[in-house]
XYZ file of C-alpha atoms in Angstrom:
541
model
C -0.164 -0.007 0.044
C 2.863 2.356 0.806
C 4.434 1.680 -2.611
C 0.728 2.525 -4.002
C 0.729 5.881 -2.519
C 4.239 6.751 -3.436
C 3.525 5.951 -6.903
C 0.360 8.032 -6.927
C 1.852 10.672 -5.267
C 4.960 10.847 -8.025
C 2.042 10.529 -10.435
C 0.400 13.757 -9.020
C 3.293 15.985 -8.392
C 4.196 15.214 -12.176
C 0.858 16.161 -13.347
C 0.835 19.421 -11.198
C 4.612 20.349 -12.469
C 3.265 19.635 -16.028
C 0.376 21.782 -15.499
C 2.587 24.618 -13.829
C 5.032 24.573 -16.650
C 2.290 24.587 -19.506
C 0.564 27.602 -17.484
C 4.275 29.315 -17.643
C 4.280 28.425 -21.365
C 0.966 30.186 -22.074
C 1.645 33.056 -19.865
C 4.705 33.783 -21.412
C 3.246 33.706 -24.872
C 0.031 35.635 -23.839
C 2.374 38.306 -22.409
C 3.503 39.411 -25.754
C 0.078 40.414 -26.787
C -1.681 41.619 -23.370
C -0.037 43.738 -20.941
C -0.765 44.669 -17.145
C -0.568 48.562 -17.539
C -2.808 49.246 -20.544
C -5.926 47.903 -21.757
C -5.788 44.139 -21.492
C -7.912 40.998 -21.572
C -8.970 37.590 -20.856
C -7.650 34.117 -21.891
C -9.268 30.792 -21.598
C -7.886 27.540 -22.679
C -10.167 24.375 -22.134
C -9.382 20.617 -23.035
C -12.671 18.577 -22.973
C -14.774 20.134 -20.044
C -11.826 21.165 -17.974
C -10.686 24.636 -18.003
C -6.845 24.470 -18.198
C -6.163 28.299 -17.961
C -8.251 31.135 -17.402
C -6.507 34.342 -16.548
C -6.814 38.284 -16.990
C -4.384 40.850 -17.881
C -4.276 44.794 -17.918
C -6.951 47.144 -17.018
C -10.795 47.162 -17.445
C -10.877 50.893 -17.142
C -7.607 52.833 -17.626
C -9.023 56.079 -15.854
C -9.905 54.516 -12.824
C -7.113 52.041 -12.914
C -9.326 49.265 -12.439
C -7.499 45.822 -12.791
C -9.191 43.139 -15.533
C -10.977 40.096 -13.886
C -12.087 36.758 -15.339
C -15.633 37.495 -14.973
C -15.684 40.842 -17.140
C -17.656 41.147 -19.995
C -16.720 42.485 -23.451
C -18.224 43.026 -26.734
C -17.559 40.099 -29.005
C -18.135 41.624 -32.081
C -18.112 39.081 -35.266
C -18.401 36.044 -32.624
C -21.981 37.048 -32.644
C -22.287 35.628 -35.995
C -21.943 32.070 -34.337
C -25.048 32.946 -32.372
C -26.788 34.068 -35.129
C -25.980 31.034 -37.521
C -26.973 28.507 -34.893
C -30.423 30.369 -34.534
C -31.047 30.208 -38.040
C -29.902 26.329 -38.178
C -32.222 25.590 -35.148
C -34.971 27.140 -36.945
C -33.986 24.736 -40.005
C -33.920 21.837 -37.953
C -37.313 22.491 -36.556
C -38.575 22.899 -40.290
C -39.405 26.497 -39.842
C -37.384 27.524 -42.549
C -34.972 25.900 -45.341
C -31.312 26.751 -46.086
C -32.376 26.707 -49.957
C -35.195 29.390 -49.183
C -34.462 32.441 -51.267
C -34.270 35.435 -49.235
C -37.286 37.155 -50.912
C -39.316 34.761 -49.316
C -38.812 36.960 -46.060
C -37.930 40.324 -47.669
C -39.958 40.349 -50.610
C -39.026 43.944 -51.843
C -35.184 43.034 -51.657
C -33.506 43.879 -55.170
C -31.767 40.649 -56.428
C -31.237 42.039 -59.454
C -32.392 38.645 -60.978
C -30.232 36.540 -58.979
C -31.303 33.749 -56.551
C -29.857 34.568 -53.299
C -30.408 31.737 -50.414
C -30.121 31.723 -46.629
C -27.276 29.200 -47.066
C -25.360 31.837 -49.457
C -26.044 34.425 -46.507
C -24.557 31.901 -43.957
C -21.430 31.104 -45.815
C -20.651 34.526 -47.348
C -20.921 33.534 -50.967
C -24.166 35.707 -51.458
C -22.444 38.545 -53.432
C -24.112 40.975 -51.306
C -21.752 44.065 -50.430
C -20.584 44.322 -46.881
C -22.243 47.404 -45.601
C -19.382 48.331 -43.241
C -17.085 48.644 -46.410
C -19.692 51.170 -48.437
C -19.450 54.810 -47.952
C -22.681 55.103 -46.408
C -21.174 53.625 -43.311
C -19.127 56.493 -41.722
C -18.744 57.951 -38.320
C -21.662 59.994 -38.376
C -23.799 56.950 -39.224
C -22.008 54.778 -36.464
C -23.681 57.299 -33.814
C -26.923 56.873 -35.258
C -29.553 54.264 -34.100
C -31.518 52.747 -37.135
C -34.246 50.016 -37.176
C -33.211 46.728 -38.867
C -34.890 48.018 -42.438
C -33.056 51.342 -42.033
C -30.108 49.475 -41.647
C -30.788 47.033 -44.628
C -31.370 50.041 -46.698
C -27.758 51.193 -46.364
C -26.606 48.417 -48.782
C -29.642 46.955 -50.306
C -29.234 49.039 -53.536
C -25.262 48.418 -53.833
C -24.085 46.503 -56.839
C -23.552 42.999 -56.147
C -19.933 41.752 -56.049
C -20.307 38.651 -57.836
C -23.341 35.924 -58.860
C -24.227 34.105 -55.453
C -22.580 30.712 -54.779
C -19.568 31.382 -57.355
C -17.236 33.152 -55.042
C -16.489 33.991 -51.450
C -16.272 37.504 -49.832
C -16.714 38.219 -46.052
C -20.205 40.154 -45.562
C -21.630 41.633 -42.394
C -24.760 42.622 -44.597
C -25.751 38.912 -45.021
C -25.778 38.293 -41.313
C -27.933 41.474 -40.972
C -30.339 39.680 -43.278
C -30.282 36.544 -41.418
C -31.352 38.298 -38.262
C -34.135 39.942 -39.955
C -35.216 36.586 -41.209
C -35.047 35.085 -37.499
C -37.457 37.749 -36.450
C -39.850 37.076 -39.380
C -39.647 33.357 -38.958
C -39.804 33.284 -34.859
C -42.190 35.980 -34.421
C -39.843 37.488 -31.820
C -37.037 40.268 -31.849
C -33.431 38.819 -32.465
C -32.801 39.918 -28.959
C -35.657 38.019 -27.511
C -35.179 34.762 -29.724
C -31.796 34.412 -28.441
C -32.434 34.916 -24.983
C -35.244 32.579 -24.654
C -33.395 29.665 -26.775
C -29.686 30.072 -26.076
C -28.852 32.386 -23.244
C -31.440 31.397 -20.324
C -31.445 27.511 -21.145
C -27.951 27.252 -21.506
C -26.876 29.703 -18.253
C -25.067 32.117 -20.400
C -25.911 34.767 -17.639
C -23.270 37.200 -18.945
C -24.088 37.346 -22.413
C -26.588 39.497 -23.963
C -27.485 42.065 -26.737
C -25.308 45.148 -25.913
C -27.136 48.536 -25.082
C -24.794 50.821 -24.245
C -27.397 52.951 -21.900
C -27.946 50.044 -19.586
C -25.931 49.501 -16.476
C -24.097 46.014 -16.904
C -22.077 44.753 -14.127
C -18.496 43.618 -15.036
C -18.861 45.438 -18.394
C -15.518 46.590 -19.394
C -14.561 49.958 -21.253
C -13.225 49.729 -24.594
C -9.909 51.716 -25.998
C -7.870 52.327 -29.220
C -4.224 53.039 -29.333
C -1.125 51.741 -28.393
C 2.441 52.078 -26.402
C 0.711 54.274 -23.516
C -1.151 56.719 -26.132
C -4.704 55.274 -25.549
C -7.883 56.782 -26.095
C -11.345 55.771 -25.509
C -12.984 54.115 -28.489
C -15.375 55.918 -30.785
C -19.039 55.614 -30.097
C -20.904 53.290 -32.347
C -24.778 52.938 -31.607
C -25.051 48.740 -31.252
C -28.066 48.760 -33.489
C -25.939 48.956 -36.320
C -23.795 45.602 -35.732
C -27.174 44.082 -35.107
C -26.952 40.100 -35.830
C -23.567 40.283 -37.325
C -21.730 41.734 -34.167
C -23.783 43.150 -31.487
C -23.513 40.650 -28.407
C -21.125 40.941 -25.642
C -20.204 37.989 -23.358
C -17.481 36.773 -20.768
C -14.776 34.199 -21.520
C -16.558 31.449 -19.111
C -19.703 32.047 -20.883
C -18.099 31.345 -24.810
C -16.797 27.908 -22.934
C -20.112 27.030 -21.773
C -21.496 27.935 -25.291
C -18.932 25.646 -26.908
C -19.712 22.868 -24.460
C -23.727 23.086 -25.354
C -22.674 23.026 -29.153
C -20.188 20.119 -28.956
C -22.753 18.047 -26.619
C -25.431 18.620 -29.473
C -27.681 20.446 -26.851
C -28.645 23.329 -29.130
C -28.820 21.497 -32.426
C -27.853 18.140 -33.663
C -24.562 16.715 -34.512
C -25.393 16.398 -38.077
C -26.515 20.088 -38.276
C -23.527 21.256 -36.447
C -21.162 19.232 -38.881
C -22.845 21.423 -41.605
C -21.704 24.306 -39.684
C -18.222 23.366 -39.228
C -17.888 22.339 -43.136
C -16.366 24.781 -45.772
C -19.248 25.850 -48.067
C -18.548 24.459 -51.711
C -18.914 26.882 -54.270
C -20.623 26.205 -57.826
C -17.247 25.505 -58.988
C -16.504 22.714 -56.954
C -13.935 24.876 -54.884
C -14.176 25.264 -51.157
C -15.073 28.542 -49.446
C -13.381 29.704 -46.500
C -16.261 29.550 -44.052
C -19.009 27.284 -42.986
C -21.853 28.566 -41.372
C -20.873 31.010 -38.707
C -17.226 29.745 -38.572
C -14.152 30.067 -40.447
C -12.346 26.638 -41.343
C -8.787 26.232 -40.793
C -5.953 23.996 -39.389
C -3.762 23.885 -36.210
C -0.780 21.751 -37.190
C -3.001 20.116 -39.930
C -5.772 19.185 -37.607
C -8.832 20.866 -38.677
C -10.273 23.861 -36.564
C -13.261 26.299 -36.629
C -12.660 29.545 -35.598
C -13.718 33.165 -35.740
C -12.304 36.755 -35.158
C -14.225 39.874 -33.977
C -13.237 43.481 -34.192
C -15.406 46.530 -32.928
C -14.693 49.915 -31.712
C -12.391 49.381 -28.518
C -12.612 45.501 -28.676
C -10.994 42.370 -30.409
C -12.297 38.881 -30.089
C -11.007 35.365 -31.131
C -12.163 31.987 -30.435
C -10.790 28.793 -31.801
C -12.038 25.165 -31.513
C -10.158 21.923 -32.265
C -12.922 19.460 -32.240
C -10.660 16.129 -32.871
C -8.812 17.358 -29.817
C -11.654 18.785 -28.073
C -9.484 22.056 -27.254
C -11.135 25.426 -27.372
C -9.320 28.963 -26.960
C -11.016 32.340 -26.196
C -8.999 35.537 -26.339
C -11.352 38.638 -25.486
C -9.570 42.329 -25.300
C -10.544 45.867 -24.685
C -8.491 47.274 -27.343
C -9.139 47.585 -31.001
C -5.464 47.700 -31.411
C -4.339 44.521 -29.868
C -2.113 42.763 -32.777
C -1.978 39.043 -33.497
C -4.736 37.532 -31.537
C -5.279 35.131 -34.199
C -1.620 34.002 -34.239
C -1.562 33.822 -30.418
C -4.763 31.516 -30.243
C -3.496 29.190 -32.831
C -0.236 29.026 -31.084
C -1.804 28.357 -27.843
C -3.898 25.446 -29.378
C -1.082 23.824 -30.711
C 0.790 24.194 -27.218
C -2.240 22.449 -25.880
C -2.304 19.769 -28.391
C 1.639 19.288 -27.468
C 2.592 20.292 -30.850
C 3.869 23.809 -30.475
C 4.884 25.545 -33.319
C 8.693 25.796 -33.030
C 10.896 25.924 -35.949
C 14.637 26.344 -36.109
C 16.267 28.054 -39.392
C 18.795 26.068 -41.123
C 21.281 26.969 -43.722
C 20.586 26.617 -47.560
C 23.046 27.970 -50.235
C 22.270 30.615 -52.380
C 22.053 28.361 -55.460
C 19.479 26.146 -53.594
C 17.537 29.400 -52.682
C 17.682 30.686 -56.017
C 16.737 27.630 -57.777
C 13.118 28.380 -56.391
C 12.858 31.800 -58.172
C 9.765 31.950 -60.421
C 6.246 32.916 -60.810
C 3.670 30.602 -59.294
C -0.078 29.921 -59.739
C -2.404 28.054 -57.470
C -5.635 26.295 -58.159
C -7.564 29.446 -57.610
C -5.794 31.248 -60.593
C -3.911 33.325 -58.164
C -0.236 34.186 -58.845
C 2.574 34.949 -56.828
C 6.309 35.423 -57.365
C 9.258 33.914 -55.256
C 12.390 35.887 -55.567
C 15.891 35.927 -53.819
C 16.830 39.287 -52.552
C 20.125 39.750 -51.182
C 20.233 36.559 -48.859
C 16.385 36.271 -48.239
C 13.714 34.072 -50.238
C 10.524 36.470 -50.522
C 7.088 35.312 -51.506
C 4.681 38.329 -52.664
C 2.136 39.413 -54.739
C 2.751 41.895 -57.427
C 2.859 45.191 -55.721
C 2.544 43.909 -52.584
C 3.990 43.026 -49.249
C 7.084 40.825 -49.325
C 7.358 37.710 -46.981
C 10.430 36.039 -46.057
C 10.609 32.173 -46.365
C 12.837 30.725 -43.702
C 14.107 27.039 -44.216
C 13.656 24.718 -41.384
C 14.305 21.485 -43.374
C 16.000 20.986 -46.712
C 12.343 21.345 -48.753
C 10.144 23.080 -46.019
C 9.947 26.861 -45.249
C 7.846 28.846 -42.863
C 6.704 32.460 -43.434
C 8.136 34.759 -41.185
C 5.940 36.246 -38.376
C 3.030 34.021 -39.450
C 2.240 30.143 -38.916
C 2.251 29.207 -42.598
C 4.475 26.788 -44.019
C 5.437 25.690 -47.475
C 6.896 22.305 -48.411
C 8.693 21.745 -51.894
C 7.950 19.097 -54.206
C 10.203 18.452 -57.348
C 9.210 16.011 -60.019
C 10.125 16.071 -63.886
C 11.975 19.318 -63.659
C 8.670 20.931 -62.363
C 8.391 22.711 -58.948
C 5.526 23.031 -56.606
C 4.981 24.391 -53.025
C 2.490 22.979 -50.822
C 1.244 25.873 -48.615
C -0.523 25.358 -45.043
C -1.458 28.823 -43.851
C -3.823 27.605 -41.013
C -6.887 28.439 -43.440
C -6.242 26.442 -46.553
C -3.852 23.927 -48.029
C -3.030 25.349 -51.198
C -0.675 23.902 -53.978
C 1.532 26.519 -55.955
C 2.896 25.584 -59.521
C 5.595 27.337 -61.355
C 4.739 28.585 -64.542
C 7.672 30.862 -65.344
C 11.070 30.813 -63.980
C 12.546 33.942 -65.609
C 12.796 35.904 -62.389
C 16.141 37.135 -61.522
C 17.669 37.274 -57.937
C 18.209 40.856 -56.963
C 21.384 41.927 -54.827
C 21.636 45.580 -53.314
C 24.398 47.765 -53.759
C 26.482 49.745 -51.581
C 26.113 53.403 -51.998
C 27.756 56.344 -50.038
C 25.634 58.428 -47.703
C 26.502 61.601 -49.801
C 25.393 60.182 -53.046
C 22.074 58.988 -51.410
C 21.333 62.604 -50.440
C 20.778 63.640 -53.911
C 17.733 61.707 -54.137
C 16.072 63.296 -51.006
C 13.015 65.423 -51.980
C 9.243 65.943 -52.318
C 7.661 64.161 -55.300
C 4.118 64.701 -56.338
C 2.189 61.609 -57.532
C -1.087 63.343 -58.194
C -2.291 66.658 -56.870
C -1.802 66.983 -52.998
C -0.640 63.404 -52.935
C 2.959 63.152 -52.336
C 6.135 60.596 -52.020
C 8.652 61.708 -49.862
C 12.278 60.526 -50.179
C 14.410 61.171 -46.822
C 17.527 59.981 -44.968
C 17.037 58.210 -41.561
C 19.620 56.337 -39.670
C 21.874 56.642 -42.789
C 19.321 54.964 -45.064
C 17.074 55.973 -47.954
C 13.474 55.935 -47.023
C 10.347 56.296 -49.189
C 7.413 57.573 -47.302
C 3.690 58.073 -48.235
C 1.806 59.591 -45.588
C 2.835 57.868 -42.254
C 3.968 54.758 -44.152
C 7.564 54.422 -44.400
C 9.829 51.781 -46.441
C 13.439 51.604 -46.740
C 15.048 51.738 -50.119
C 17.535 49.582 -51.446
C 20.176 50.645 -54.375
C 20.181 48.135 -57.230
C 21.549 50.015 -60.036
C 22.324 53.571 -61.099
C 19.225 55.726 -59.889
C 17.457 52.343 -59.015
C 16.123 51.309 -56.014
C 13.634 48.616 -54.775
C 11.697 48.875 -51.574
C 12.639 46.497 -48.724
C 9.308 45.240 -47.594
C 7.058 45.810 -50.415
C 7.488 44.816 -54.325
C 8.465 48.456 -55.686
C 10.646 49.379 -58.133
C 11.679 53.108 -58.152
C 13.820 54.753 -60.867
C 14.962 58.566 -60.397
C 14.750 60.239 -63.771
C 17.343 63.043 -64.650
C 17.694 65.697 -67.008
C 21.113 67.465 -67.445
C 22.185 65.698 -64.501
C 19.360 66.854 -62.068
C 16.660 64.579 -60.805
C 13.259 66.061 -62.040
C 10.858 63.074 -61.245
C 10.806 59.499 -59.931
C 8.872 56.383 -61.680
C 7.062 54.006 -58.956
C 6.412 50.624 -60.561
C 4.042 48.303 -58.713
C 2.492 46.626 -61.637
C 1.874 49.993 -63.116
C 3.947 52.940 -63.342
C 3.427 56.480 -61.800
C 5.610 59.243 -62.410
C 5.989 61.740 -59.589
C 7.408 65.153 -60.291
C 10.174 66.299 -57.858
C 8.757 69.774 -56.528
C 10.964 70.161 -53.753
């Protein structure tokens, strides 16, 4: 018996040591995103029905210096779409609507321009209806005005369609506004009352509700914008505007209960939930990026469902790995918190025991250069891979350059992301298999006539002749300046280092852009900026 107790004690000590070590690892990662003396947040990690980690960081109210607590309540923004989608699917399960129903069944005067827009198109962001948040009508003045649901629909219903329904994918909060209206028409209740009676109360989500700014809500936190100590209160938004696309507020533990009720099939059946967790298939046969209310992706090649939310003063993120029964929630009271998605994915990988942990290896310049080329994926998108100095870069024409870092002879990760590329060579052809945590894509080289670039050394006094103000169009300028002995190109507040590659020729270090300074009588008179199309900017100063 004594041996038994000794063995049991050893096992328990090992378990608690492992838990403590895991918590320290989680905390180290989270502290890179959330800080104690600024707007903060709450993070929850669970496996099965057990909460492994539940901690809060930073301030719930900066002005009153009130620290964040686990029971605090946040606006969850687009995480609200999960609730809207499940409400629709519940009505579908009860045979009160069909996912194939045309939206004109519920909104007869909606202008579909002869197109057939269905409920499942709205759920999967494949309707082609323009996202009202991106329209010119949705400005700071509109954000302060309360609107009825029909007035909100008026903001976007006459906008041109982005594409024929079902043929493409484009994230649209407008679709979820229409779903909220359909819930009201079918149930005979307001969106708020329907969720309260069918989800919030039955499943004891006591800290989850439709956000109303004028009401007193215990434990609700304040929202902020800004960073590095320069914080401001978030801009006001009337919560009738996000409506069923982003109007809810909740706590991390309530979202844990919500996920638990879903996975146990207490709200809708497992068969219907499986539909929500599966990518919608376009008419072309290709996969969309969303199911119904969730994005579909991967954590270390294991399927995950997830979603982010962003609204004035708040960012939210929730991720679930069904196969491992791992759930991650990150809620913050700052709209400028960076990389919540990467952090949640890394936390999930750590909880799986498969952390993202790559070590760079050295490959010869010849090995890297052999990968230069233009690549096309199965969706017809083209990108360039090019060796610049000693870095292999991957980018869209005219867009940000991403560094491919080798961690195995035929494997790379994309710096500052969780995307990986594996190289396959066959019959003289090169393909990259990309796993970017959302999709697995195959890139095939279609042109290898891409030359490596090596920057040249130019004396500081010779760089100074390029300094000046260049007018790209009336009242829109490209400024060239010297900072820390480097030549910098600046448009508004965006600065990029410029690297010399030839006589009067430069490339931007971080973005695909070629600059040529044009001379007349040995004097610089303009520059040509090439990012897929050439813009001539006259030197005016």
